Coordinates of C-alpha atoms and ligand atoms in Angstrom, one line a residue:
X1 CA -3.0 -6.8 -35.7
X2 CA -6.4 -5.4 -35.0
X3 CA -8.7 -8.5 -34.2
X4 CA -11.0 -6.8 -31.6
X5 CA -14.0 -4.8 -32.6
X6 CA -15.3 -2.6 -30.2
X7 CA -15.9 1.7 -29.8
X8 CA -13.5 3.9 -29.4
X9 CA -12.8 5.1 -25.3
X10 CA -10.8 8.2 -26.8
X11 CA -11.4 10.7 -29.5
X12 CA -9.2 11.9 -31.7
X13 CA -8.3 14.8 -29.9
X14 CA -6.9 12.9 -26.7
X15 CA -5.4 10.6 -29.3
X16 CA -3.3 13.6 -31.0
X17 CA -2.4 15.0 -26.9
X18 CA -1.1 11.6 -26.6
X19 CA 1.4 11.6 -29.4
X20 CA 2.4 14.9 -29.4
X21 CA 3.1 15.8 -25.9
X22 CA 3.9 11.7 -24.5
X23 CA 1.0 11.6 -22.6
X24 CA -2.8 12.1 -21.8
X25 CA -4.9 12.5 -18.7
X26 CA -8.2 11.6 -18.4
X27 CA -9.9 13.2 -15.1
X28 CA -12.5 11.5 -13.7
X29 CA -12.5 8.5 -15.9
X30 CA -13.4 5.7 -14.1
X31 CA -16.8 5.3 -12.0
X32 CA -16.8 6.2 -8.1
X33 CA -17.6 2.5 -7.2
X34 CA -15.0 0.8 -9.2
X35 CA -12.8 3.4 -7.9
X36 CA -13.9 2.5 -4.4
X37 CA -13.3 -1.5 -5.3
X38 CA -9.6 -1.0 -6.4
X39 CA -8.4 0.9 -3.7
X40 CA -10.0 -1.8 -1.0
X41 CA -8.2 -4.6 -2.9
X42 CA -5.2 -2.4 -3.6
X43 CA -5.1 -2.1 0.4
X44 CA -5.5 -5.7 0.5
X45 CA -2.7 -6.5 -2.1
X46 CA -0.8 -4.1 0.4
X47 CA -1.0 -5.9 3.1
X48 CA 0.5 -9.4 1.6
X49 CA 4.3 -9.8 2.5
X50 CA 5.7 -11.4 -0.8
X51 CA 8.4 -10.9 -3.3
X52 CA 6.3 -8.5 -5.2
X53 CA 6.1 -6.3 -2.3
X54 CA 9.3 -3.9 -2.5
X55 CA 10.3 -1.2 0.3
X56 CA 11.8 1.9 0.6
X57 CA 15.0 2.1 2.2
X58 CA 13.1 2.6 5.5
X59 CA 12.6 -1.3 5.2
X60 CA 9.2 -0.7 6.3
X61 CA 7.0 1.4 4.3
X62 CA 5.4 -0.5 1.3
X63 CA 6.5 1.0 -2.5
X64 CA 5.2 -1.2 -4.6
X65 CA 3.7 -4.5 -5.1
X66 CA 4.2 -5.8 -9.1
X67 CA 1.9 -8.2 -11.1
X68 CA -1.8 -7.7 -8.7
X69 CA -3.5 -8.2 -12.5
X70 CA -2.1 -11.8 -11.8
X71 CA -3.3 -12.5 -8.0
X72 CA -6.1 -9.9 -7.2
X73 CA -9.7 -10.7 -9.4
X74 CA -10.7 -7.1 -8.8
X75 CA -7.4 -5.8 -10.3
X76 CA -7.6 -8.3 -13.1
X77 CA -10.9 -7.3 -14.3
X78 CA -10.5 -3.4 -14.0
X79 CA -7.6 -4.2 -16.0
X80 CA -10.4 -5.4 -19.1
X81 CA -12.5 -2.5 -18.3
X82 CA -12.7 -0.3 -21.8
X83 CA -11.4 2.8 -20.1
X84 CA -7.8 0.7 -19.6
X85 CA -7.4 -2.0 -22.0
X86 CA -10.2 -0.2 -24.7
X87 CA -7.7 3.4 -24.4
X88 CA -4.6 1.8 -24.6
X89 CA -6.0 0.0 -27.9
X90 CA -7.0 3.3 -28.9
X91 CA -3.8 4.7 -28.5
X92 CA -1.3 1.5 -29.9
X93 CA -3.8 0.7 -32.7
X94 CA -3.9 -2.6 -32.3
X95 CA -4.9 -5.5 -29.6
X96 CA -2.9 -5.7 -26.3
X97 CA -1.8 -7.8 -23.6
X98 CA -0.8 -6.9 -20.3
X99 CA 3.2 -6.7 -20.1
X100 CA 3.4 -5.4 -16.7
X101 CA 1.3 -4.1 -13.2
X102 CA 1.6 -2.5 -10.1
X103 CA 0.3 -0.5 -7.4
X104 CA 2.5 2.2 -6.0
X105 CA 2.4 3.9 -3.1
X106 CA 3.5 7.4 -2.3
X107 CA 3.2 7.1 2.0
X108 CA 1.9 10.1 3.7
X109 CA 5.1 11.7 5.1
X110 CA 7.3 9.0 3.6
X111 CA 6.6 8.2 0.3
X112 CA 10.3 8.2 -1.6
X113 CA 10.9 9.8 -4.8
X114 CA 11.4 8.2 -8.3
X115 CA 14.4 9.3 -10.1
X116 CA 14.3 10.5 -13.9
X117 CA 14.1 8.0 -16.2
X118 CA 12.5 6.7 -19.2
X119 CA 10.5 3.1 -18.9
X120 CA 11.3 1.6 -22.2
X121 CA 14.8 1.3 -21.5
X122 CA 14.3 -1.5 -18.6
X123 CA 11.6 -3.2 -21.2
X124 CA 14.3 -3.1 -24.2
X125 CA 17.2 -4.2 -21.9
X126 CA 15.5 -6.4 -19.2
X127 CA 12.5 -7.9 -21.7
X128 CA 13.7 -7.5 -25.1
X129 CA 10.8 -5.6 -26.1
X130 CA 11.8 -4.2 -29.8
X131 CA 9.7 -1.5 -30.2
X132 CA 8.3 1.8 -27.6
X133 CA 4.7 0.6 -28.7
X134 CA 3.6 0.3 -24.8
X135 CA 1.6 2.6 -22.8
X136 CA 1.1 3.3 -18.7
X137 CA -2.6 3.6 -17.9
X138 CA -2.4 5.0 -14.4
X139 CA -5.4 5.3 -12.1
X140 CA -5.1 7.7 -9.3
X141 CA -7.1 5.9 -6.1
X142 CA -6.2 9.3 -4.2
X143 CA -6.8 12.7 -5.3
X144 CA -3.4 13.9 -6.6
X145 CA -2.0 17.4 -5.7
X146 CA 1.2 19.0 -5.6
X147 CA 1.9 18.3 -2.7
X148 CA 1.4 14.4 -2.4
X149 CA 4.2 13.8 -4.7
X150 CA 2.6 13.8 -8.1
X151 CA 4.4 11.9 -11.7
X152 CA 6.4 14.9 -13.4
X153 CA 7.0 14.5 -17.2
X154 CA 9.1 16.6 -19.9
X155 CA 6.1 17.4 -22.4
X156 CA 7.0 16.0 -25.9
X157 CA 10.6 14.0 -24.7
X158 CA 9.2 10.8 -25.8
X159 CA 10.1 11.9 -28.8
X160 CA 13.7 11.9 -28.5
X161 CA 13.7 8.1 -28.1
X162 CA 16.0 6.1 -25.7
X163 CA 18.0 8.7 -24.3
X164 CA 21.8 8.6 -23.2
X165 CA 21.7 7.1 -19.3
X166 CA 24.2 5.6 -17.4
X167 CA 23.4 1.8 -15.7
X168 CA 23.9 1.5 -12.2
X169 CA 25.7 -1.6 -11.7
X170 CA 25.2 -3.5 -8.3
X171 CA 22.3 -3.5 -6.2
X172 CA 20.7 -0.6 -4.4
X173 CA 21.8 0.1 -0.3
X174 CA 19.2 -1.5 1.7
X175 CA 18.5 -4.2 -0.9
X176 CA 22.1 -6.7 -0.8
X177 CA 20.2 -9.7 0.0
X178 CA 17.6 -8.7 -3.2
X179 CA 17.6 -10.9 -6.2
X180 CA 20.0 -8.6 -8.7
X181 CA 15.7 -7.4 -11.0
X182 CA 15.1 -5.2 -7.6
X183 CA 17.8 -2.8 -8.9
X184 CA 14.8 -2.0 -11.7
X185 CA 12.5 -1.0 -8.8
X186 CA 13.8 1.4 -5.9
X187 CA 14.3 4.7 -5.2
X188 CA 18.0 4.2 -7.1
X189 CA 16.7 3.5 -10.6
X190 CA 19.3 1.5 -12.8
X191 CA 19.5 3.4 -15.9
X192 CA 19.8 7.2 -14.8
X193 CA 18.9 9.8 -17.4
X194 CA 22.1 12.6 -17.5
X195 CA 21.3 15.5 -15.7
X196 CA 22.5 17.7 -18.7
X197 CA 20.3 15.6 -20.9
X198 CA 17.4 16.6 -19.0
X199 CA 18.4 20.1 -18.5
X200 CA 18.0 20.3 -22.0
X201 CA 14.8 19.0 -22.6
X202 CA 13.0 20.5 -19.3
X203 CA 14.6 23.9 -20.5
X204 CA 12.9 23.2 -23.9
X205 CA 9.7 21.9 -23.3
X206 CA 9.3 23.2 -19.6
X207 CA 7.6 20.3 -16.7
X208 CA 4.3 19.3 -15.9
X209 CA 2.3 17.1 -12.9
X210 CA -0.8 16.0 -13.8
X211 CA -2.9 16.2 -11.0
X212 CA -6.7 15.6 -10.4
X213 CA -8.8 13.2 -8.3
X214 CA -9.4 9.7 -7.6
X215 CA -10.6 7.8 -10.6
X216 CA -8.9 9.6 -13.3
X217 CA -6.5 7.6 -15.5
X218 CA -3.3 9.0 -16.8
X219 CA -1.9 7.3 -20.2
X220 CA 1.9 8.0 -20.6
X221 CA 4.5 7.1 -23.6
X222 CA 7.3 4.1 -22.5
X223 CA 9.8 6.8 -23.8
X224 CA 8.4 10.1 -21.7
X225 CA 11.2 11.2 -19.2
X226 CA 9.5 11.5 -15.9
X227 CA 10.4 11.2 -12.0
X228 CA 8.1 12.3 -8.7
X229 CA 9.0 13.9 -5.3
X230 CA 8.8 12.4 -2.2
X231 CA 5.5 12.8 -0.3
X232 CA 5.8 15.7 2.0
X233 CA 2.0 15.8 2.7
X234 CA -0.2 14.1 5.3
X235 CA -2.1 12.6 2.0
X236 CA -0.8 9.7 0.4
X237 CA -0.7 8.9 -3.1
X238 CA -2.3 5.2 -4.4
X239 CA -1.9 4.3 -8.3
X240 CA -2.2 1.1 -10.2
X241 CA -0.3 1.5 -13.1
X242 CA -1.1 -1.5 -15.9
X243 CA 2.0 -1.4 -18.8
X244 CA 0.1 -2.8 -21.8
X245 CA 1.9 -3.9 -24.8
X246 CA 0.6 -4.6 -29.3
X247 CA 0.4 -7.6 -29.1
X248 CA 2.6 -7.6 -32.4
X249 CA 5.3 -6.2 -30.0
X250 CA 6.1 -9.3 -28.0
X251 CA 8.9 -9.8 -25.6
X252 CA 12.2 -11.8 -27.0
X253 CA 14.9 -13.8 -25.3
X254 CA 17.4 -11.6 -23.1
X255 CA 18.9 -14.7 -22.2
X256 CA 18.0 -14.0 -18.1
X257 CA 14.3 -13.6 -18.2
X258 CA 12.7 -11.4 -15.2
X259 CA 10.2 -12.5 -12.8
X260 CA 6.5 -13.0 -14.5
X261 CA 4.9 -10.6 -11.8
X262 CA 7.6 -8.2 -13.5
X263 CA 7.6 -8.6 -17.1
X264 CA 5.1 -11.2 -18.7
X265 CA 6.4 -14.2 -20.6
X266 CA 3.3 -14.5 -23.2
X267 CA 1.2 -12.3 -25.4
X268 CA -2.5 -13.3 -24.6
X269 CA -4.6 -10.3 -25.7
X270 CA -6.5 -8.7 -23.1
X271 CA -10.9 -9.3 -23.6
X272 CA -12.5 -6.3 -23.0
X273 CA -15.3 -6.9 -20.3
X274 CA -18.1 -4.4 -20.3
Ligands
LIG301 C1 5.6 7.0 -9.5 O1 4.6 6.3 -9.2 O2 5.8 8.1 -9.0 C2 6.5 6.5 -10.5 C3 5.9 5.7 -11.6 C4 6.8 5.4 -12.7 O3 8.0 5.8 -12.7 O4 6.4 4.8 -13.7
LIG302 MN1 8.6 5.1 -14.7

């Protein structure tokens, strides 16, 4: 459902990384002052106590704030820019709408880690989304390192599909006051991948962390089995992650709807602003 004519962002090549290996990244993408723009509204968007703000279990230290594409006009127009939207096109083949946003933060000293997991599973199960064609476009607003608790992937496990995972029922320790969606959102992810499962695939395709500095933007595949260490460094680690969708790919009825900051209700396709 192509309806947007515009140039490509990414050549072929990146385009074949993507779908062979789950994901691509894209160092230095976006432009120092737009860079500098995001992370002073990210540190805004930070700062607002709301029900898209989640925790760690310190109780304290921010982990994420979902849907600033909806509340934040700088987020919402980086979110047009052609490096974003105009990739993730690229990479779905078709026009997109924006299922899905956040900024995470991985605290100096603090930061938690993210379990292994897939994404898709929460957008099949939760959303009703029928088909992997999504993509994360990540923008680092910090340099990442080793050390600052970087995404880890399994090269090429995106290809596997939905893998077998066992659903944590109940909601996480800190969080029994939460509405029952913020079990899709700690440290304790609901839908573990087996530890044998990814014993398997790391042993056969080996790990990698993309690192590199602020600005560069990270595409990764719904169905690439990924987790990150906790921040042990003095550094912390800022990202805005935008989950677009084909716009042929829309949600359906799960009968108990999440939250539109988590999971968008409509399809409108994204216009590119350049
Ligand atoms: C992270 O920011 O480390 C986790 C992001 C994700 O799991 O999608
Ligand atoms: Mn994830």
């Amino acid at each position: 459902m192509q309806i947007t004519q515009r140039t490509a962002v990414l050549n072929a090549d990146a385009v074949a990384t993507y779908r062979r290996t789950g994901f691509f990244l894209a160092a230095g993408l976006l432009p120092a002052d737009v860079v500098g723009e995001l992370s002073a509204a990210a540190a805004g968007i930070l700062a607002q106590d709301s029900p898209r703000r989640i925790t760690e279990r310190d109780g304290v230290t921010v982990r994420s704030v979902y849907g600033p594409h909806q509340t934040d006009p700088v987020v919402a127009r980086v979110c047009r820019r052609p490096e974003l939207a105009g990739a993730a096109m690229d990479l779905l083949g078709e026009d997109v709408y924006i299922h899905q946003s956040k900024v995470n933060v991985k605290a100096a000293f603090v930061g938690d880690q993210w379990e292994w997991h897939q994404d898709y599973i929460y957008w099949l199960k939760d959303d009703g989304i029928r088909t992997p064609d999504l993509v994360n476009v990540a923008v680092f607003l910090d340099e990442v390192t080793e050390f600052n608790g970087p995404l880890t992937f399994v090269p090429c496990s995106h290809n596997e599909g939905v893998l077998a995972a066992t659903e944590k029922h109940g909601v996480p320790v800190g969080y029994e006051d939460a509405p029952q969606w913020v079990s899709t959102l700690t440290a304790d992810e609901k839908y573990r991948v087996r530890h044998d499962v990814i014993a398997r695939l790391a042993t056969a395709h080996g790990l990698v962390s993309p690192k590199g500095p602020a600005g560069s933007v990270l595409f990764f595949h719904p169905n690439i089995l990924h987790a990150s260490s906790p921040n042990i460094s003095p550094f912390g680690r800022t990202t805005l992650i935008t989950v677009y969708n084909a716009v042929s790919n829309p949600p359906t009825n799960t009968g108990n709807p999440r939250p539109d900051f988590l999971a968008a209700h409509g399809t409108t396709p994204v216009r590119i602003i350049y």
